[in-house]
mmCIF file with all atom_site columns, C-alpha atoms in Angstrom:
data_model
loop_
_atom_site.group_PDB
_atom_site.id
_atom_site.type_symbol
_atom_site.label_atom_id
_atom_site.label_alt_id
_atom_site.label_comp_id
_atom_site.label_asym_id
_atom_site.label_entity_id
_atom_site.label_seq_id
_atom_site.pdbx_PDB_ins_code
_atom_site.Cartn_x
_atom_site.Cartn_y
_atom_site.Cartn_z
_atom_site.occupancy
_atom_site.B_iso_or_equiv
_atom_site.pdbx_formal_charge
_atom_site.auth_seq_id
_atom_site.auth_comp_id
_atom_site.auth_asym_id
_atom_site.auth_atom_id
_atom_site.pdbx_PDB_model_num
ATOM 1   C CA . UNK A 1 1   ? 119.090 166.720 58.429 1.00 0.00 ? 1   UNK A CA 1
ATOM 2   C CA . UNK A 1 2   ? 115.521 165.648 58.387 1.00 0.00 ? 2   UNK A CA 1
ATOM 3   C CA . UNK A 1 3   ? 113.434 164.114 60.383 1.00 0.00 ? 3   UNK A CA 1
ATOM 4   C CA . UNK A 1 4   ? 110.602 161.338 59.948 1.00 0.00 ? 4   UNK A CA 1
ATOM 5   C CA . UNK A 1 5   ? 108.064 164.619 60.781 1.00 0.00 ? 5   UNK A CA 1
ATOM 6   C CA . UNK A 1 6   ? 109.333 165.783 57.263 1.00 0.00 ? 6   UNK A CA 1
ATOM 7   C CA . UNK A 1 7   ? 107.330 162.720 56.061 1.00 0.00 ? 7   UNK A CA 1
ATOM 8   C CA . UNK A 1 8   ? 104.821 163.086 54.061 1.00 0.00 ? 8   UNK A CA 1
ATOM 9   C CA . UNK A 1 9   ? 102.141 160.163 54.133 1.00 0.00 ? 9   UNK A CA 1
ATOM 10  C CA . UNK A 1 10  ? 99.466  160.460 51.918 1.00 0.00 ? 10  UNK A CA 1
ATOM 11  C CA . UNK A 1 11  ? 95.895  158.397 52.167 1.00 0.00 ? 11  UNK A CA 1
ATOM 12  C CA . UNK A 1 12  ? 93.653  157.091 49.175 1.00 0.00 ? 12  UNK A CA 1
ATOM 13  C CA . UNK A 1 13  ? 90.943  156.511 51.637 1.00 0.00 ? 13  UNK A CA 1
ATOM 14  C CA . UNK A 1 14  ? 91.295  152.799 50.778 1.00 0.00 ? 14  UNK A CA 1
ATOM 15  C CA . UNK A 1 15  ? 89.352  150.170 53.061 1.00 0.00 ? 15  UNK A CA 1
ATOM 16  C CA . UNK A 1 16  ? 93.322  147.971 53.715 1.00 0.00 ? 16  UNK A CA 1
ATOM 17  C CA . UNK A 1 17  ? 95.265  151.431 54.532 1.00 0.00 ? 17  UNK A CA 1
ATOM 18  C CA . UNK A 1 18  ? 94.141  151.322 58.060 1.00 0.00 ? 18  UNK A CA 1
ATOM 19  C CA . UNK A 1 19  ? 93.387  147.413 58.426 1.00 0.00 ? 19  UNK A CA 1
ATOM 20  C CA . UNK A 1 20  ? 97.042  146.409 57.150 1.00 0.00 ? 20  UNK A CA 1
ATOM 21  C CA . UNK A 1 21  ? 98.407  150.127 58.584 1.00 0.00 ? 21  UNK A CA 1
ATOM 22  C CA . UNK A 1 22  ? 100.183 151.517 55.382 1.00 0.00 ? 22  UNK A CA 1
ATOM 23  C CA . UNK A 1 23  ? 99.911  154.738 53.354 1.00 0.00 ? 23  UNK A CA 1
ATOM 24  C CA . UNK A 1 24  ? 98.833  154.998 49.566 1.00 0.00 ? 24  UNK A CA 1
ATOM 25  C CA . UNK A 1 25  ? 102.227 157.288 48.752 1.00 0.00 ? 25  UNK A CA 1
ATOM 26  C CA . UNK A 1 26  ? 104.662 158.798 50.863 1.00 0.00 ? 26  UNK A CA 1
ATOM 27  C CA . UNK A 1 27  ? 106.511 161.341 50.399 1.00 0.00 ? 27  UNK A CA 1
ATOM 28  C CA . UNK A 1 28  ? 109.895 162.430 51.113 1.00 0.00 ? 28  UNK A CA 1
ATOM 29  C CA . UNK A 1 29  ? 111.665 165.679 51.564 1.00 0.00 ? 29  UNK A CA 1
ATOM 30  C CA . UNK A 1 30  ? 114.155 165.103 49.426 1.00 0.00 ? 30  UNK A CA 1
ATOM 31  C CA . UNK A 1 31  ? 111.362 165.092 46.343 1.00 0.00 ? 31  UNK A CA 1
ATOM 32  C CA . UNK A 1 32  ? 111.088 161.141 45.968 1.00 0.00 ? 32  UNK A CA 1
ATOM 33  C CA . UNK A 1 33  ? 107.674 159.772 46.311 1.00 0.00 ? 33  UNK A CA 1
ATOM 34  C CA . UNK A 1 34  ? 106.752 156.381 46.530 1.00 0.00 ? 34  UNK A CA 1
ATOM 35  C CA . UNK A 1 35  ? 103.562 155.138 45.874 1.00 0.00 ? 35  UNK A CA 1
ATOM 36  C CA . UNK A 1 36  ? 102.324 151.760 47.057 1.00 0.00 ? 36  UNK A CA 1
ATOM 37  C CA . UNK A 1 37  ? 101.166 148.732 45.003 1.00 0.00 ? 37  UNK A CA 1
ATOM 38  C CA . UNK A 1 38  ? 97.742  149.730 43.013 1.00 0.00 ? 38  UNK A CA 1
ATOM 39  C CA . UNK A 1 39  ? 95.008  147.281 41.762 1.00 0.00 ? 39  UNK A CA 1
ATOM 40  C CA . UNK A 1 40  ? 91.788  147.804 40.141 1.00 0.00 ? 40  UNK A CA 1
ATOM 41  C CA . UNK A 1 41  ? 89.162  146.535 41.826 1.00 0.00 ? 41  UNK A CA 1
ATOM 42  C CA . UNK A 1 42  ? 86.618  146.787 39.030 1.00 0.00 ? 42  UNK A CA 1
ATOM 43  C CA . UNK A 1 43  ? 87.779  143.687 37.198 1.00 0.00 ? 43  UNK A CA 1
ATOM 44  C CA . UNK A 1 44  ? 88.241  144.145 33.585 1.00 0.00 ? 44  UNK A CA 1
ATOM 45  C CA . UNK A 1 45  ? 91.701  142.688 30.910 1.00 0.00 ? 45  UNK A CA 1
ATOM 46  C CA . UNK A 1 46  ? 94.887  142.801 31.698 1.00 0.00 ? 46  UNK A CA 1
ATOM 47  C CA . UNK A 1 47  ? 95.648  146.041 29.868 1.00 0.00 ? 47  UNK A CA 1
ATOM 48  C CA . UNK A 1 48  ? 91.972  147.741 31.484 1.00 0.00 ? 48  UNK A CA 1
ATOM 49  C CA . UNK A 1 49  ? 93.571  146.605 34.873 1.00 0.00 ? 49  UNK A CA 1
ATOM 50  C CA . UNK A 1 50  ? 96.957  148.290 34.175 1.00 0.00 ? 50  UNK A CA 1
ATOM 51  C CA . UNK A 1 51  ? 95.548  151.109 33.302 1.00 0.00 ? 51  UNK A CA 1
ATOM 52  C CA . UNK A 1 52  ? 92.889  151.610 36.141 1.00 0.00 ? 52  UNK A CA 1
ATOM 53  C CA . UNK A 1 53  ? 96.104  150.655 38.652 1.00 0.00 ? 53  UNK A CA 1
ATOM 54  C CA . UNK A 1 54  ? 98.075  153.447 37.515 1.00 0.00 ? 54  UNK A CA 1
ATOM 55  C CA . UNK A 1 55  ? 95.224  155.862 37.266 1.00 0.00 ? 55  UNK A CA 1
ATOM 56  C CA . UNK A 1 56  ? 94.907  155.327 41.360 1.00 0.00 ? 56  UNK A CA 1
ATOM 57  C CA . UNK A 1 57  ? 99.103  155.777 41.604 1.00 0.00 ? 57  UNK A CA 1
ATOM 58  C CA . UNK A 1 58  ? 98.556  159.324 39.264 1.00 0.00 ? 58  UNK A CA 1
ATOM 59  C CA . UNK A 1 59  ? 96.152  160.165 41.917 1.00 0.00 ? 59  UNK A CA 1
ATOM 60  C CA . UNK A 1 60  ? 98.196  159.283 44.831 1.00 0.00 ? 60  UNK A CA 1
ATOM 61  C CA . UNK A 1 61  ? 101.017 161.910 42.840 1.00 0.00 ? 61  UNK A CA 1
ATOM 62  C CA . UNK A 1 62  ? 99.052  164.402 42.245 1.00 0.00 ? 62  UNK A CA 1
ATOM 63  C CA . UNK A 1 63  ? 98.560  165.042 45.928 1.00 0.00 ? 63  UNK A CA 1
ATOM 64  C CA . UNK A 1 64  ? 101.701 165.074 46.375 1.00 0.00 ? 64  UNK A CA 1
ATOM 65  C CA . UNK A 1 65  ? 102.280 167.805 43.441 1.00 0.00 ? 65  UNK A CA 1
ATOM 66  C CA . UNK A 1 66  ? 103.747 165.335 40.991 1.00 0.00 ? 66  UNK A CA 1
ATOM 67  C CA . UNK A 1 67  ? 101.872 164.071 37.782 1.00 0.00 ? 67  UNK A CA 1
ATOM 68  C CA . UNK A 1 68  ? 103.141 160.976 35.641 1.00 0.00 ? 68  UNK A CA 1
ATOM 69  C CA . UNK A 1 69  ? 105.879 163.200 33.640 1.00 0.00 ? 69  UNK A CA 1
ATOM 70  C CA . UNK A 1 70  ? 107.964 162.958 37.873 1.00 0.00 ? 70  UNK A CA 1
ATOM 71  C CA . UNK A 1 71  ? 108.053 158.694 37.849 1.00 0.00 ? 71  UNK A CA 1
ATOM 72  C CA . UNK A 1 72  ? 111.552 157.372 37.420 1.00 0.00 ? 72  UNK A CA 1
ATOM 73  C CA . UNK A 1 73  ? 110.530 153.848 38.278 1.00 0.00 ? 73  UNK A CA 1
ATOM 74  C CA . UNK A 1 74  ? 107.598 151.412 37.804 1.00 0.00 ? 74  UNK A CA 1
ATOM 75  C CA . UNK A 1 75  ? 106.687 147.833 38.818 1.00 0.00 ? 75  UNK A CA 1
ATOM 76  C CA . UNK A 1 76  ? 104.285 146.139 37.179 1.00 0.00 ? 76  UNK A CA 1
ATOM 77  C CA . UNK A 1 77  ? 103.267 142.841 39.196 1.00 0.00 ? 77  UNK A CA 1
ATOM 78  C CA . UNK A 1 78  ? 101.234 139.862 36.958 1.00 0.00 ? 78  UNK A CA 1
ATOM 79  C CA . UNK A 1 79  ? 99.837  136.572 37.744 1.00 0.00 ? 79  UNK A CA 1
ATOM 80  C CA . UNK A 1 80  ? 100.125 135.302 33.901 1.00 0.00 ? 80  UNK A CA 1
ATOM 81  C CA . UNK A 1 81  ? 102.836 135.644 31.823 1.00 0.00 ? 81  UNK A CA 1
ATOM 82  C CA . UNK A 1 82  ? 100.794 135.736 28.638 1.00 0.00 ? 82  UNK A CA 1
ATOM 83  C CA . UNK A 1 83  ? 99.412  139.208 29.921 1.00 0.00 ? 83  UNK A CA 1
ATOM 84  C CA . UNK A 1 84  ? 102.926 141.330 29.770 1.00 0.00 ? 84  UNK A CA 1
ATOM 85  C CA . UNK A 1 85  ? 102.211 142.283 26.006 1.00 0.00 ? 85  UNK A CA 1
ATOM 86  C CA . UNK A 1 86  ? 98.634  143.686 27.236 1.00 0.00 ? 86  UNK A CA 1
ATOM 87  C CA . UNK A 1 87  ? 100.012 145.365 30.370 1.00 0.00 ? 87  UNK A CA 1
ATOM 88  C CA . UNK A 1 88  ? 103.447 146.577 28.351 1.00 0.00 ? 88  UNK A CA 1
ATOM 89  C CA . UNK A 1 89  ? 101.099 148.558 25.890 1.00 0.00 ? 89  UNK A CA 1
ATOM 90  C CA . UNK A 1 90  ? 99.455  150.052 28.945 1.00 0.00 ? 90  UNK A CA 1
ATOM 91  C CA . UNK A 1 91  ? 102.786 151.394 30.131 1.00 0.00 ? 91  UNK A CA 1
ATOM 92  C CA . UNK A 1 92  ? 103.937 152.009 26.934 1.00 0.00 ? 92  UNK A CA 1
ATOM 93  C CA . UNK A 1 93  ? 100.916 154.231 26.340 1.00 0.00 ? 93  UNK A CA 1
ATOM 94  C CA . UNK A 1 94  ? 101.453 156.203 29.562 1.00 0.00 ? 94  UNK A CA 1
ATOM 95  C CA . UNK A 1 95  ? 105.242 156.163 29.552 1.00 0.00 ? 95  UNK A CA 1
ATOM 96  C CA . UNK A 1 96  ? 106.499 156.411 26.502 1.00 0.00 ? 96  UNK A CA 1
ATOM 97  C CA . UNK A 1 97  ? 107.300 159.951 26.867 1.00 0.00 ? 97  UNK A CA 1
ATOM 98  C CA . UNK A 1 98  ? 108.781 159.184 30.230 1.00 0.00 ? 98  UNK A CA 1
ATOM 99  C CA . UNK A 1 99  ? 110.564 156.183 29.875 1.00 0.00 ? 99  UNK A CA 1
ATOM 100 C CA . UNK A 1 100 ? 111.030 155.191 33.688 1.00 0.00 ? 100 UNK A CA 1
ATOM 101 C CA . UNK A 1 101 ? 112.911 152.346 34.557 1.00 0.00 ? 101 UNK A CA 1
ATOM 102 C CA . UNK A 1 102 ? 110.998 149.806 34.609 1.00 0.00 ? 102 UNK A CA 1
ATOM 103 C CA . UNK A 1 103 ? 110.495 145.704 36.089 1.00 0.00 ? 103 UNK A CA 1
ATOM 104 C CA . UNK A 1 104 ? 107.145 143.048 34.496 1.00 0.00 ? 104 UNK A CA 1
ATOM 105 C CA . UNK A 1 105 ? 107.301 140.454 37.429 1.00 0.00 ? 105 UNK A CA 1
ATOM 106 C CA . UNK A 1 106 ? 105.295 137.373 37.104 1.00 0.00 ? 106 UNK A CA 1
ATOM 107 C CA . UNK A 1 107 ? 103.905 136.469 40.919 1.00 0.00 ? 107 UNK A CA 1
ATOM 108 C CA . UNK A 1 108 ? 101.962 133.412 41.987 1.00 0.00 ? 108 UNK A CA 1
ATOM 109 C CA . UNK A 1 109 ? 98.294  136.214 42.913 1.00 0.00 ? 109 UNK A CA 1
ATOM 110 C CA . UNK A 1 110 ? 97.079  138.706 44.595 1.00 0.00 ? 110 UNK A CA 1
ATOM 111 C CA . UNK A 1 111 ? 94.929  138.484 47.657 1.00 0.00 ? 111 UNK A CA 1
ATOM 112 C CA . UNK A 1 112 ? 91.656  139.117 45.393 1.00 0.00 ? 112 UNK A CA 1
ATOM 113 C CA . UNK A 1 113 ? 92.119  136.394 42.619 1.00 0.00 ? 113 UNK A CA 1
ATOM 114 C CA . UNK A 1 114 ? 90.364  138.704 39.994 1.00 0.00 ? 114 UNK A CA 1
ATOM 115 C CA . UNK A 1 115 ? 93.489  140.958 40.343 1.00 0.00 ? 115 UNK A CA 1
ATOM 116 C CA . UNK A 1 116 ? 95.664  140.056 37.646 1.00 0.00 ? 116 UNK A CA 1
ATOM 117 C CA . UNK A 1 117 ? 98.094  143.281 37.465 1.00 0.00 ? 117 UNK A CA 1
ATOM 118 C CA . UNK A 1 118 ? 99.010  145.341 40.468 1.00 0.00 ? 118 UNK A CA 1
ATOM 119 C CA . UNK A 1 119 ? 101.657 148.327 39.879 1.00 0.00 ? 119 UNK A CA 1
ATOM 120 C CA . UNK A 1 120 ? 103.949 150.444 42.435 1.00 0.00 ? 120 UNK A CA 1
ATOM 121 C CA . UNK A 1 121 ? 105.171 153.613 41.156 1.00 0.00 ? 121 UNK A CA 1
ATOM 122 C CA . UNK A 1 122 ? 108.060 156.154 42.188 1.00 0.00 ? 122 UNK A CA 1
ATOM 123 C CA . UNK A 1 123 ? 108.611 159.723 41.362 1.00 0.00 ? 123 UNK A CA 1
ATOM 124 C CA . UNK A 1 124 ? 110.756 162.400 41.908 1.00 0.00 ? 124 UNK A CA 1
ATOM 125 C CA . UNK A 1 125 ? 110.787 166.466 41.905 1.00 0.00 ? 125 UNK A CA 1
ATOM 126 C CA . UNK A 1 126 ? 113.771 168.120 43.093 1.00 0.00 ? 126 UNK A CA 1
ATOM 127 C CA . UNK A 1 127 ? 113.869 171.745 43.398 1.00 0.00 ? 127 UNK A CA 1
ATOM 128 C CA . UNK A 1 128 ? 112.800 173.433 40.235 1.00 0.00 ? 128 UNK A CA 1
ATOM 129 C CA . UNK A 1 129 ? 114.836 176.712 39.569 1.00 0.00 ? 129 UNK A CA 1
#
């Protein structure tokens, strides 16, 4: 059995991490990681936004030994519906090799209102023989 000192909690550096108390990804022994909700801060489209957000989760992975080819599951958080088609050919772009499972949720906003996509990620790497 493990314990929560098998825990791995990985930092961005980002200015919330310590003011809300969270970690950027974590990851678990059993070769899940989760990665937390990622925005782009530097403005830009819906589809620029998407793609900036899960630039910052690929980082978060790569820390933790995984790259984009290890997520099983995205969610992809908007404030405008008309913006899924934008933010779909983001994913698509990135994922089509992959094919996670995926959810496009349409949410009221973010706490910066020039946020309009914000995307959590999870991967997995079990033991590789």
């Amino acid at each position: 059995m493990s314990s929560s000192s098998d825990v791995r909690r990985i930092s961005s550096g980002g200015p919330y991490e310590d003011v809300i108390g969270y970690s950027r990804a974590v990851q678990l022994p059993n070769g899940l990681v989760l990665v937390s909700g990622c925005t782009a801060a530097d403005g830009g489209g819906p589809y620029d936004q998407a793609i900036m957000a899960f630039g910052v989760a690929f980082k978060a992975l790569a820390q933790a030994g995984l790259g984009p080819e290890h997520v099983v599951r995205t969610r992809m958080y908007l404030t405008h519906a008309r913006d899924v088609d934008e933010v779909g050919r983001a994913h698509k772009e990135l994922f089509d090799a992959v094919r996670p499972a995926a959810s496009m949720i349409i949410v009221s906003g973010f706490v910066d209102p020039s946020m309009v996509v914000e995307v959590e990620v999870e991967a997995f790497k079990g033991d590789e023989a």
